[in-house]
Amino acid sequence: MKSIKTPFLCILFLAVFSCKKEKTDTDNLFKFRDFISYTTSGTVSVTKPVQISLSKDVSQWNIGEEIPLNLVSIKPTVSGKLILKNKHTLHFIPSEYLDSNTEYTVSVKLSDLFKNIASEFKTYTFQFKTIKPNFNIVTNNLQSYSKELQYIEGRLKSSDIISISHAKKLISASQKGHKLSIQWNESYANARSFDFKIDSIKRFIEDNEIRVTWNGKAINSDNKGEEIIKIPGKNNFVITKLDVVHSPAQYLSINFSDPLKKQQNFDGLVSIQGVKNPKFIVDGNVLKVYPNTKLIGTIVIDVFQGIKNDDNYKLKKPFSETITFQEQKPQIRLIGNGTILPNSSQLKFNFEA
């Protein structure tokens, strides 16, 4: 038995280690600072060109000129072209979008760019990875075309650029087993965010619901799920949702099942704890309530039965909910990109607040 087991274990040992992923050593940017000032790094969009910024100008080619591809090698292999963006920056522009969630290794032949270069600096190797596909679905307020037909607007947000054709494959909606039409804003063929409208939702006598489902298979994402949205019956005038909106101005959004009567006095019908004389704006099925002061913390909201829909029917029952107004933290966005090197002189850190 030993003569059989020993070769088998050796073969298994060799198979395991031969299948291990080969590790690629990348070079230290600080060590190569006399030749390289910046390269594409970290996690990037599949749409971005691969950037190689040199510490010295090159004079062999004109700005905007396509230069020999053999100056760089990319693994996995990518077809495209290499151009001189400016006197010290190379851009590799892929023929098609890069593969998502993929690690790329790029080698630059510095010996073909600069003369009399030491052997240890002849090639510079760096890596970057493309964004993993993911997305989320946000459904907004219920609005009405008529007493019988309604719609819900929403937004799809993707972790990276996707096409409108792929976006359409990610979401579907149904009511009583029948597929609902989803209308898309097709202003952009490729984007990170797409607006849509779940259209022609039927309003029955009794309360009903629609089922919104999503599946990321079309963009190689494992994200899938569903949301059930209740649709109140024709004779059920109620509040369906309450949200806090912080930007551009803070207000309370109260979504009703019916369009509201515009010419009515809302004073005393909506109470926000600690707020006097709020302002009201009617937007179809939505009442926007603007406090006269910024709200922070946990606050009680009361809505009373005197509010009328456009058929002059009053709210069926009072509504009360405790919600939290969170203080918005200041956000900083970097302007441009790059790498801060230890020997950078007169360093400027540009940002937008």
mmCIF file of C-alpha atoms in Angstrom:
data_model
loop_
_atom_site.group_PDB
_atom_site.id
_atom_site.type_symbol
_atom_site.label_atom_id
_atom_site.label_comp_id
_atom_site.label_asym_id
_atom_site.label_seq_id
_atom_site.Cartn_x
_atom_site.Cartn_y
_atom_site.Cartn_z
ATOM 1 C CA MET A 1 0.000 0.000 0.000
ATOM 2 C CA LYS A 2 2.880 2.411 0.737
ATOM 3 C CA SER A 3 4.194 2.139 -2.827
ATOM 4 C CA ILE A 4 0.828 3.401 -4.086
ATOM 5 C CA LYS A 5 0.283 6.222 -1.556
ATOM 6 C CA THR A 6 3.714 7.887 -1.830
ATOM 7 C CA PRO A 7 3.581 8.790 -5.580
ATOM 8 C CA PHE A 8 -0.018 9.895 -5.162
ATOM 9 C CA LEU A 9 0.880 12.309 -2.341
ATOM 10 C CA CYS A 10 3.798 13.707 -4.343
ATOM 11 C CA ILE A 11 1.570 14.345 -7.336
ATOM 12 C CA LEU A 12 -1.072 15.975 -5.135
ATOM 13 C CA PHE A 13 1.592 18.177 -3.483
ATOM 14 C CA LEU A 14 2.932 19.321 -6.846
ATOM 15 C CA ALA A 15 -0.568 19.963 -8.198
ATOM 16 C CA VAL A 16 -1.537 22.144 -5.242
ATOM 17 C CA PHE A 17 1.587 24.301 -5.430
ATOM 18 C CA SER A 18 1.584 24.569 -9.222
ATOM 19 C CA CYS A 19 -2.014 25.826 -9.104
ATOM 20 C CA LYS A 20 -1.217 28.604 -6.636
ATOM 21 C CA LYS A 21 -1.557 32.070 -8.142
ATOM 22 C CA GLU A 22 1.780 33.488 -9.199
ATOM 23 C CA LYS A 23 2.601 36.600 -7.203
ATOM 24 C CA THR A 24 3.823 39.587 -9.185
ATOM 25 C CA ASP A 25 6.336 41.892 -7.483
ATOM 26 C CA THR A 26 5.663 45.571 -8.051
ATOM 27 C CA ASP A 27 8.271 48.291 -7.830
ATOM 28 C CA ASN A 28 8.582 50.970 -5.193
ATOM 29 C CA LEU A 29 7.513 54.365 -6.506
ATOM 30 C CA PHE A 30 9.871 56.169 -4.142
ATOM 31 C CA LYS A 31 12.825 54.154 -5.444
ATOM 32 C CA PHE A 32 11.892 55.101 -9.042
ATOM 33 C CA ARG A 33 11.063 58.743 -8.210
ATOM 34 C CA ASP A 34 13.712 60.043 -10.634
ATOM 35 C CA PHE A 35 11.807 58.398 -13.497
ATOM 36 C CA ILE A 36 8.175 57.904 -12.384
ATOM 37 C CA SER A 37 6.050 60.485 -10.557
ATOM 38 C CA TYR A 38 2.610 58.810 -10.746
ATOM 39 C CA THR A 39 0.815 55.797 -12.186
ATOM 40 C CA THR A 40 -2.738 54.530 -12.131
ATOM 41 C CA SER A 41 -3.131 52.746 -8.806
ATOM 42 C CA GLY A 42 -5.654 51.432 -6.303
ATOM 43 C CA THR A 43 -9.164 50.681 -7.535
ATOM 44 C CA VAL A 44 -10.276 52.464 -10.699
ATOM 45 C CA SER A 45 -13.141 52.602 -13.169
ATOM 46 C CA VAL A 46 -13.171 50.253 -16.153
ATOM 47 C CA THR A 47 -13.456 53.351 -18.357
ATOM 48 C CA LYS A 48 -10.250 55.058 -17.249
ATOM 49 C CA PRO A 49 -7.080 55.110 -19.342
ATOM 50 C CA VAL A 50 -3.926 53.761 -17.744
ATOM 51 C CA GLN A 51 -1.780 56.749 -16.792
ATOM 52 C CA ILE A 52 1.996 56.796 -16.509
ATOM 53 C CA SER A 53 3.456 60.139 -15.430
ATOM 54 C CA LEU A 54 7.195 60.503 -15.859
ATOM 55 C CA SER A 55 9.499 62.637 -13.725
ATOM 56 C CA LYS A 56 11.319 63.851 -16.835
ATOM 57 C CA ASP A 57 10.107 65.114 -20.196
ATOM 58 C CA VAL A 58 10.476 62.909 -23.259
ATOM 59 C CA SER A 59 11.337 64.467 -26.610
ATOM 60 C CA GLN A 60 11.152 61.481 -28.973
ATOM 61 C CA TRP A 61 7.490 62.114 -29.877
ATOM 62 C CA ASN A 62 5.029 64.975 -30.275
ATOM 63 C CA ILE A 63 2.214 65.610 -27.827
ATOM 64 C CA GLY A 64 -0.889 63.665 -28.877
ATOM 65 C CA GLU A 65 1.135 61.282 -31.022
ATOM 66 C CA GLU A 66 0.541 57.543 -30.877
ATOM 67 C CA ILE A 67 3.740 55.874 -29.733
ATOM 68 C CA PRO A 68 5.010 52.273 -29.888
ATOM 69 C CA LEU A 69 2.927 49.870 -27.803
ATOM 70 C CA ASN A 70 5.953 47.773 -26.919
ATOM 71 C CA LEU A 71 6.973 50.417 -24.385
ATOM 72 C CA VAL A 72 4.407 48.907 -22.011
ATOM 73 C CA SER A 73 3.012 45.444 -21.401
ATOM 74 C CA ILE A 74 -0.264 44.727 -19.622
ATOM 75 C CA LYS A 75 -1.495 41.503 -18.075
ATOM 76 C CA PRO A 76 -4.177 40.291 -18.621
ATOM 77 C CA THR A 77 -3.627 41.361 -22.222
ATOM 78 C CA VAL A 78 -5.544 44.447 -23.325
ATOM 79 C CA SER A 79 -5.724 45.877 -26.835
ATOM 80 C CA GLY A 80 -5.524 49.623 -27.285
ATOM 81 C CA LYS A 81 -3.158 52.461 -28.116
ATOM 82 C CA LEU A 82 -0.446 54.369 -26.291
ATOM 83 C CA ILE A 83 -0.292 58.138 -26.706
ATOM 84 C CA LEU A 84 1.845 60.964 -25.369
ATOM 85 C CA LYS A 85 -0.661 63.065 -23.405
ATOM 86 C CA ASN A 86 1.865 65.771 -22.604
ATOM 87 C CA LYS A 87 5.664 66.001 -22.450
ATOM 88 C CA HIS A 88 5.880 63.727 -19.426
ATOM 89 C CA THR A 89 2.634 61.686 -19.391
ATOM 90 C CA LEU A 90 1.737 58.504 -21.259
ATOM 91 C CA HIS A 91 -1.837 57.288 -21.589
ATOM 92 C CA PHE A 92 -2.733 53.748 -22.574
ATOM 93 C CA ILE A 93 -6.293 53.922 -23.961
ATOM 94 C CA PRO A 94 -8.002 50.509 -24.151
ATOM 95 C CA SER A 95 -10.013 49.703 -27.278
ATOM 96 C CA GLU A 96 -12.881 48.589 -25.023
ATOM 97 C CA TYR A 97 -13.729 48.960 -21.361
ATOM 98 C CA LEU A 98 -11.426 47.004 -19.054
ATOM 99 C CA ASP A 99 -12.809 43.898 -17.336
ATOM 100 C CA SER A 100 -14.456 44.652 -14.002
ATOM 101 C CA ASN A 101 -13.099 43.360 -10.679
ATOM 102 C CA THR A 102 -9.782 42.464 -12.332
ATOM 103 C CA GLU A 103 -6.205 43.087 -11.206
ATOM 104 C CA TYR A 104 -3.926 44.379 -13.963
ATOM 105 C CA THR A 105 -0.126 44.371 -13.973
ATOM 106 C CA VAL A 106 1.656 46.956 -16.115
ATOM 107 C CA SER A 107 5.376 47.038 -16.954
ATOM 108 C CA VAL A 108 7.004 50.140 -18.418
ATOM 109 C CA LYS A 109 10.304 49.866 -20.327
ATOM 110 C CA LEU A 110 12.096 52.907 -18.940
ATOM 111 C CA SER A 111 15.244 51.921 -20.837
ATOM 112 C CA ASP A 112 13.400 52.741 -24.082
ATOM 113 C CA LEU A 113 12.366 56.149 -22.744
ATOM 114 C CA PHE A 114 15.561 57.349 -21.095
ATOM 115 C CA LYS A 115 19.231 56.956 -22.080
ATOM 116 C CA ASN A 116 22.028 55.591 -19.914
ATOM 117 C CA ILE A 117 19.716 54.108 -17.299
ATOM 118 C CA ALA A 118 21.033 51.699 -14.665
ATOM 119 C CA SER A 119 19.972 48.077 -15.085
ATOM 120 C CA GLU A 120 17.925 48.071 -11.864
ATOM 121 C CA PHE A 121 15.723 50.868 -13.283
ATOM 122 C CA LYS A 122 15.204 49.492 -16.796
ATOM 123 C CA THR A 123 11.638 48.324 -16.103
ATOM 124 C CA TYR A 124 9.012 49.699 -13.719
ATOM 125 C CA THR A 125 6.085 47.436 -12.766
ATOM 126 C CA PHE A 126 2.873 48.543 -11.078
ATOM 127 C CA GLN A 127 -0.626 47.196 -10.484
ATOM 128 C CA PHE A 128 -4.177 48.433 -10.179
ATOM 129 C CA LYS A 129 -7.597 46.842 -9.901
ATOM 130 C CA THR A 130 -10.924 47.697 -11.502
ATOM 131 C CA ILE A 131 -14.090 48.281 -9.480
ATOM 132 C CA LYS A 132 -16.206 45.304 -8.459
ATOM 133 C CA PRO A 133 -19.690 45.569 -10.026
ATOM 134 C CA ASN A 134 -22.468 46.446 -7.604
ATOM 135 C CA PHE A 135 -25.546 48.652 -7.518
ATOM 136 C CA ASN A 136 -28.474 49.745 -5.421
ATOM 137 C CA ILE A 137 -32.072 50.681 -6.168
ATOM 138 C CA VAL A 138 -33.861 53.629 -4.557
ATOM 139 C CA THR A 139 -37.614 54.028 -5.042
ATOM 140 C CA ASN A 140 -39.091 57.446 -4.402
ATOM 141 C CA ASN A 141 -42.580 58.817 -3.885
ATOM 142 C CA LEU A 142 -45.846 57.355 -5.112
ATOM 143 C CA GLN A 143 -47.520 59.790 -7.534
ATOM 144 C CA SER A 144 -50.829 59.739 -9.418
ATOM 145 C CA TYR A 145 -51.848 60.155 -13.046
ATOM 146 C CA SER A 146 -55.485 59.703 -12.041
ATOM 147 C CA LYS A 147 -57.665 57.884 -9.531
ATOM 148 C CA GLU A 148 -56.931 54.627 -11.368
ATOM 149 C CA LEU A 149 -53.285 54.934 -12.456
ATOM 150 C CA GLN A 150 -50.161 55.780 -10.489
ATOM 151 C CA TYR A 151 -46.384 55.697 -10.873
ATOM 152 C CA ILE A 152 -43.217 55.567 -8.767
ATOM 153 C CA GLU A 153 -39.958 57.202 -9.764
ATOM 154 C CA GLY A 154 -36.621 55.748 -8.716
ATOM 155 C CA ARG A 155 -32.898 55.749 -9.267
ATOM 156 C CA LEU A 156 -30.366 53.021 -9.967
ATOM 157 C CA LYS A 157 -26.855 53.746 -8.712
ATOM 158 C CA SER A 158 -23.943 51.613 -9.876
ATOM 159 C CA SER A 159 -20.487 51.277 -8.342
ATOM 160 C CA ASP A 160 -18.990 51.952 -11.785
ATOM 161 C CA ILE A 161 -19.986 53.055 -15.264
ATOM 162 C CA ILE A 162 -22.518 50.733 -16.928
ATOM 163 C CA SER A 163 -24.558 51.010 -20.119
ATOM 164 C CA ILE A 164 -28.242 51.898 -20.180
ATOM 165 C CA SER A 165 -28.899 48.537 -21.858
ATOM 166 C CA HIS A 166 -27.353 46.733 -18.883
ATOM 167 C CA ALA A 167 -29.196 48.967 -16.414
ATOM 168 C CA LYS A 168 -32.526 47.960 -17.934
ATOM 169 C CA LYS A 169 -31.734 44.293 -17.281
ATOM 170 C CA LEU A 170 -31.105 44.823 -13.570
ATOM 171 C CA ILE A 171 -34.617 45.707 -12.408
ATOM 172 C CA SER A 172 -38.189 44.590 -13.036
ATOM 173 C CA ALA A 173 -41.562 45.240 -11.422
ATOM 174 C CA SER A 174 -44.877 43.433 -11.313
ATOM 175 C CA GLN A 175 -48.399 43.802 -9.940
ATOM 176 C CA LYS A 176 -50.701 40.846 -9.390
ATOM 177 C CA GLY A 177 -48.333 38.707 -11.462
ATOM 178 C CA HIS A 178 -48.382 41.096 -14.441
ATOM 179 C CA LYS A 179 -45.173 42.823 -15.551
ATOM 180 C CA LEU A 180 -45.156 46.606 -15.167
ATOM 181 C CA SER A 181 -43.576 48.961 -17.671
ATOM 182 C CA ILE A 182 -40.397 50.723 -16.543
ATOM 183 C CA GLN A 183 -39.530 53.939 -18.372
ATOM 184 C CA TRP A 184 -35.863 54.999 -18.358
ATOM 185 C CA ASN A 185 -34.206 58.359 -18.748
ATOM 186 C CA GLU A 186 -31.871 57.628 -21.655
ATOM 187 C CA SER A 187 -30.010 60.950 -21.668
ATOM 188 C CA TYR A 188 -26.757 59.040 -21.159
ATOM 189 C CA ALA A 189 -25.750 55.818 -22.899
ATOM 190 C CA ASN A 190 -23.230 55.049 -20.142
ATOM 191 C CA ALA A 191 -23.336 56.335 -16.571
ATOM 192 C CA ARG A 192 -23.142 55.490 -12.879
ATOM 193 C CA SER A 193 -26.698 56.631 -12.181
ATOM 194 C CA PHE A 194 -29.944 56.177 -14.109
ATOM 195 C CA ASP A 195 -33.414 57.517 -13.316
ATOM 196 C CA PHE A 196 -36.441 55.351 -14.025
ATOM 197 C CA LYS A 197 -40.199 55.335 -13.562
ATOM 198 C CA ILE A 198 -42.346 52.309 -12.714
ATOM 199 C CA ASP A 199 -45.316 53.181 -14.858
ATOM 200 C CA SER A 200 -49.062 52.434 -15.096
ATOM 201 C CA ILE A 201 -49.526 51.066 -11.585
ATOM 202 C CA LYS A 202 -53.202 50.198 -11.207
ATOM 203 C CA ARG A 203 -55.095 51.341 -8.158
ATOM 204 C CA PHE A 204 -57.798 48.887 -7.147
ATOM 205 C CA ILE A 205 -60.705 49.244 -4.736
ATOM 206 C CA GLU A 206 -58.836 47.336 -2.062
ATOM 207 C CA ASP A 207 -55.224 47.806 -0.992
ATOM 208 C CA ASN A 208 -52.718 46.106 -3.271
ATOM 209 C CA GLU A 209 -48.955 45.932 -3.764
ATOM 210 C CA ILE A 210 -46.255 45.917 -6.394
ATOM 211 C CA ARG A 211 -43.130 43.787 -6.328
ATOM 212 C CA VAL A 212 -39.836 45.384 -7.393
ATOM 213 C CA THR A 213 -37.054 42.860 -8.021
ATOM 214 C CA TRP A 214 -33.412 43.255 -9.012
ATOM 215 C CA ASN A 215 -30.708 40.892 -10.192
ATOM 216 C CA GLY A 216 -27.116 41.845 -11.035
ATOM 217 C CA LYS A 217 -26.372 38.955 -13.387
ATOM 218 C CA ALA A 218 -26.155 41.279 -16.425
ATOM 219 C CA ILE A 219 -23.131 43.092 -14.919
ATOM 220 C CA ASN A 220 -21.608 40.085 -13.112
ATOM 221 C CA SER A 221 -22.832 41.239 -9.712
ATOM 222 C CA ASP A 222 -24.255 38.841 -7.134
ATOM 223 C CA ASN A 223 -26.619 41.528 -5.849
ATOM 224 C CA LYS A 224 -30.262 40.451 -6.006
ATOM 225 C CA GLY A 225 -33.386 41.044 -3.971
ATOM 226 C CA GLU A 226 -36.869 42.508 -3.926
ATOM 227 C CA GLU A 227 -38.974 45.256 -2.375
ATOM 228 C CA ILE A 228 -42.713 45.126 -1.765
ATOM 229 C CA ILE A 229 -44.444 48.511 -2.086
ATOM 230 C CA LYS A 230 -48.006 48.840 -0.828
ATOM 231 C CA ILE A 231 -50.525 50.605 -3.071
ATOM 232 C CA PRO A 232 -53.535 51.879 -1.040
ATOM 233 C CA GLY A 233 -57.046 51.246 -2.403
ATOM 234 C CA LYS A 234 -59.024 53.950 -4.219
ATOM 235 C CA ASN A 235 -61.010 54.893 -1.134
ATOM 236 C CA ASN A 236 -58.116 54.697 1.290
ATOM 237 C CA PHE A 237 -56.619 58.176 1.646
ATOM 238 C CA VAL A 238 -53.547 57.576 3.841
ATOM 239 C CA ILE A 239 -49.898 58.485 4.296
ATOM 240 C CA THR A 240 -47.625 55.990 2.524
ATOM 241 C CA LYS A 241 -44.179 57.292 3.430
ATOM 242 C CA LEU A 242 -42.352 59.962 5.373
ATOM 243 C CA ASP A 243 -38.784 61.028 4.589
ATOM 244 C CA VAL A 244 -36.289 63.648 5.687
ATOM 245 C CA VAL A 245 -34.498 65.484 2.861
ATOM 246 C CA HIS A 246 -31.338 67.416 3.749
ATOM 247 C CA SER A 247 -30.180 68.863 0.439
ATOM 248 C CA PRO A 248 -30.322 71.441 -1.024
ATOM 249 C CA ALA A 249 -32.557 72.575 1.867
ATOM 250 C CA GLN A 250 -33.801 70.546 4.814
ATOM 251 C CA TYR A 251 -37.471 69.566 4.650
ATOM 252 C CA LEU A 252 -39.908 66.841 5.579
ATOM 253 C CA SER A 253 -41.435 64.907 2.675
ATOM 254 C CA ILE A 254 -44.858 63.378 3.406
ATOM 255 C CA ASN A 255 -46.133 61.049 0.687
ATOM 256 C CA PHE A 256 -49.912 60.542 0.473
ATOM 257 C CA SER A 257 -51.858 57.934 -1.475
ATOM 258 C CA ASP A 258 -53.760 60.674 -3.364
ATOM 259 C CA PRO A 259 -52.918 64.054 -4.896
ATOM 260 C CA LEU A 260 -53.472 66.808 -2.338
ATOM 261 C CA LYS A 261 -55.871 69.691 -2.680
ATOM 262 C CA LYS A 262 -53.587 72.666 -3.310
ATOM 263 C CA GLN A 263 -55.801 75.437 -2.022
ATOM 264 C CA GLN A 264 -55.987 74.469 1.639
ATOM 265 C CA ASN A 265 -54.498 75.793 4.846
ATOM 266 C CA PHE A 266 -52.069 73.279 6.373
ATOM 267 C CA ASP A 267 -51.407 75.342 9.520
ATOM 268 C CA GLY A 268 -52.056 73.166 12.556
ATOM 269 C CA LEU A 269 -52.556 70.044 10.442
ATOM 270 C CA VAL A 270 -48.857 69.103 10.439
ATOM 271 C CA SER A 271 -46.956 69.400 13.699
ATOM 272 C CA ILE A 272 -43.181 69.152 13.988
ATOM 273 C CA GLN A 273 -41.992 69.078 17.580
ATOM 274 C CA GLY A 274 -40.316 72.366 18.491
ATOM 275 C CA VAL A 275 -41.132 74.072 15.147
ATOM 276 C CA LYS A 276 -43.444 77.043 14.702
ATOM 277 C CA ASN A 277 -44.874 78.321 11.415
ATOM 278 C CA PRO A 278 -43.321 75.893 8.934
ATOM 279 C CA LYS A 279 -43.766 76.500 5.199
ATOM 280 C CA PHE A 280 -45.740 74.076 2.993
ATOM 281 C CA ILE A 281 -45.422 73.159 -0.697
ATOM 282 C CA VAL A 282 -47.735 70.694 -2.466
ATOM 283 C CA ASP A 283 -46.176 68.504 -5.179
ATOM 284 C CA GLY A 284 -48.867 66.102 -6.410
ATOM 285 C CA ASN A 285 -49.108 63.366 -3.763
ATOM 286 C CA VAL A 286 -46.301 64.911 -1.696
ATOM 287 C CA LEU A 287 -46.449 67.604 0.953
ATOM 288 C CA LYS A 288 -43.087 69.246 1.575
ATOM 289 C CA VAL A 289 -42.785 70.827 5.020
ATOM 290 C CA TYR A 290 -39.936 73.318 5.515
ATOM 291 C CA PRO A 291 -39.046 74.101 9.155
ATOM 292 C CA ASN A 292 -37.981 77.639 10.038
ATOM 293 C CA THR A 293 -34.889 76.293 11.786
ATOM 294 C CA LYS A 294 -32.439 73.458 11.203
ATOM 295 C CA LEU A 295 -33.568 70.290 12.922
ATOM 296 C CA ILE A 296 -31.201 67.860 14.651
ATOM 297 C CA GLY A 297 -32.022 64.853 16.789
ATOM 298 C CA THR A 298 -35.128 62.759 17.439
ATOM 299 C CA ILE A 299 -38.366 64.641 16.751
ATOM 300 C CA VAL A 300 -42.075 63.703 16.810
ATOM 301 C CA ILE A 301 -44.125 64.377 13.674
ATOM 302 C CA ASP A 302 -47.957 64.503 13.804
ATOM 303 C CA VAL A 303 -50.295 64.757 10.813
ATOM 304 C CA PHE A 304 -53.978 65.351 11.528
ATOM 305 C CA GLN A 305 -57.177 64.340 9.736
ATOM 306 C CA GLY A 306 -58.068 67.769 8.412
ATOM 307 C CA ILE A 307 -55.797 67.390 5.342
ATOM 308 C CA LYS A 308 -57.823 66.898 2.124
ATOM 309 C CA ASN A 309 -57.110 65.197 -1.188
ATOM 310 C CA ASP A 310 -58.079 66.782 -4.510
ATOM 311 C CA ASP A 311 -61.506 65.104 -4.266
ATOM 312 C CA ASN A 312 -62.041 66.986 -0.990
ATOM 313 C CA TYR A 313 -61.904 63.825 1.147
ATOM 314 C CA LYS A 314 -60.129 64.081 4.492
ATOM 315 C CA LEU A 315 -57.306 61.877 5.718
ATOM 316 C CA LYS A 316 -58.770 58.620 7.090
ATOM 317 C CA LYS A 317 -56.838 58.652 10.386
ATOM 318 C CA PRO A 318 -54.199 60.737 12.147
ATOM 319 C CA PHE A 319 -50.548 59.847 11.696
ATOM 320 C CA SER A 320 -47.703 60.096 14.194
ATOM 321 C CA GLU A 321 -44.073 59.052 13.861
ATOM 322 C CA THR A 322 -40.783 59.734 15.615
ATOM 323 C CA ILE A 323 -37.942 60.383 13.197
ATOM 324 C CA THR A 324 -34.295 61.355 13.460
ATOM 325 C CA PHE A 325 -32.835 64.432 11.804
ATOM 326 C CA GLN A 326 -29.121 63.745 11.442
ATOM 327 C CA GLU A 327 -26.548 66.518 11.253
ATOM 328 C CA GLN A 328 -24.841 66.423 7.869
ATOM 329 C CA LYS A 329 -21.066 66.196 8.102
ATOM 330 C CA PRO A 330 -19.034 68.449 5.793
ATOM 331 C CA GLN A 331 -17.765 66.602 2.736
ATOM 332 C CA ILE A 332 -14.389 67.072 1.064
ATOM 333 C CA ARG A 333 -13.680 66.100 -2.520
ATOM 334 C CA LEU A 334 -10.163 65.980 -3.912
ATOM 335 C CA ILE A 335 -9.538 67.956 -7.098
ATOM 336 C CA GLY A 336 -7.529 65.848 -9.527
ATOM 337 C CA ASN A 337 -5.494 62.803 -8.562
ATOM 338 C CA GLY A 338 -1.917 61.875 -7.901
ATOM 339 C CA THR A 339 0.530 60.503 -5.392
ATOM 340 C CA ILE A 340 2.120 62.525 -2.599
ATOM 341 C CA LEU A 341 5.831 61.762 -2.532
ATOM 342 C CA PRO A 342 8.038 62.309 0.552
ATOM 343 C CA ASN A 343 10.378 64.652 -1.363
ATOM 344 C CA SER A 344 7.584 66.816 -2.839
ATOM 345 C CA SER A 345 8.495 70.486 -2.444
ATOM 346 C CA GLN A 346 5.992 73.341 -2.110
ATOM 347 C CA LEU A 347 3.211 70.737 -1.907
ATOM 348 C CA LYS A 348 -0.315 72.023 -2.588
ATOM 349 C CA PHE A 349 -3.312 69.980 -1.409
ATOM 350 C CA ASN A 350 -6.316 71.014 -3.484
ATOM 351 C CA PHE A 351 -9.833 70.145 -2.368
ATOM 352 C CA GLU A 352 -13.459 71.193 -2.639
ATOM 353 C CA ALA A 353 -15.631 71.585 0.466
#
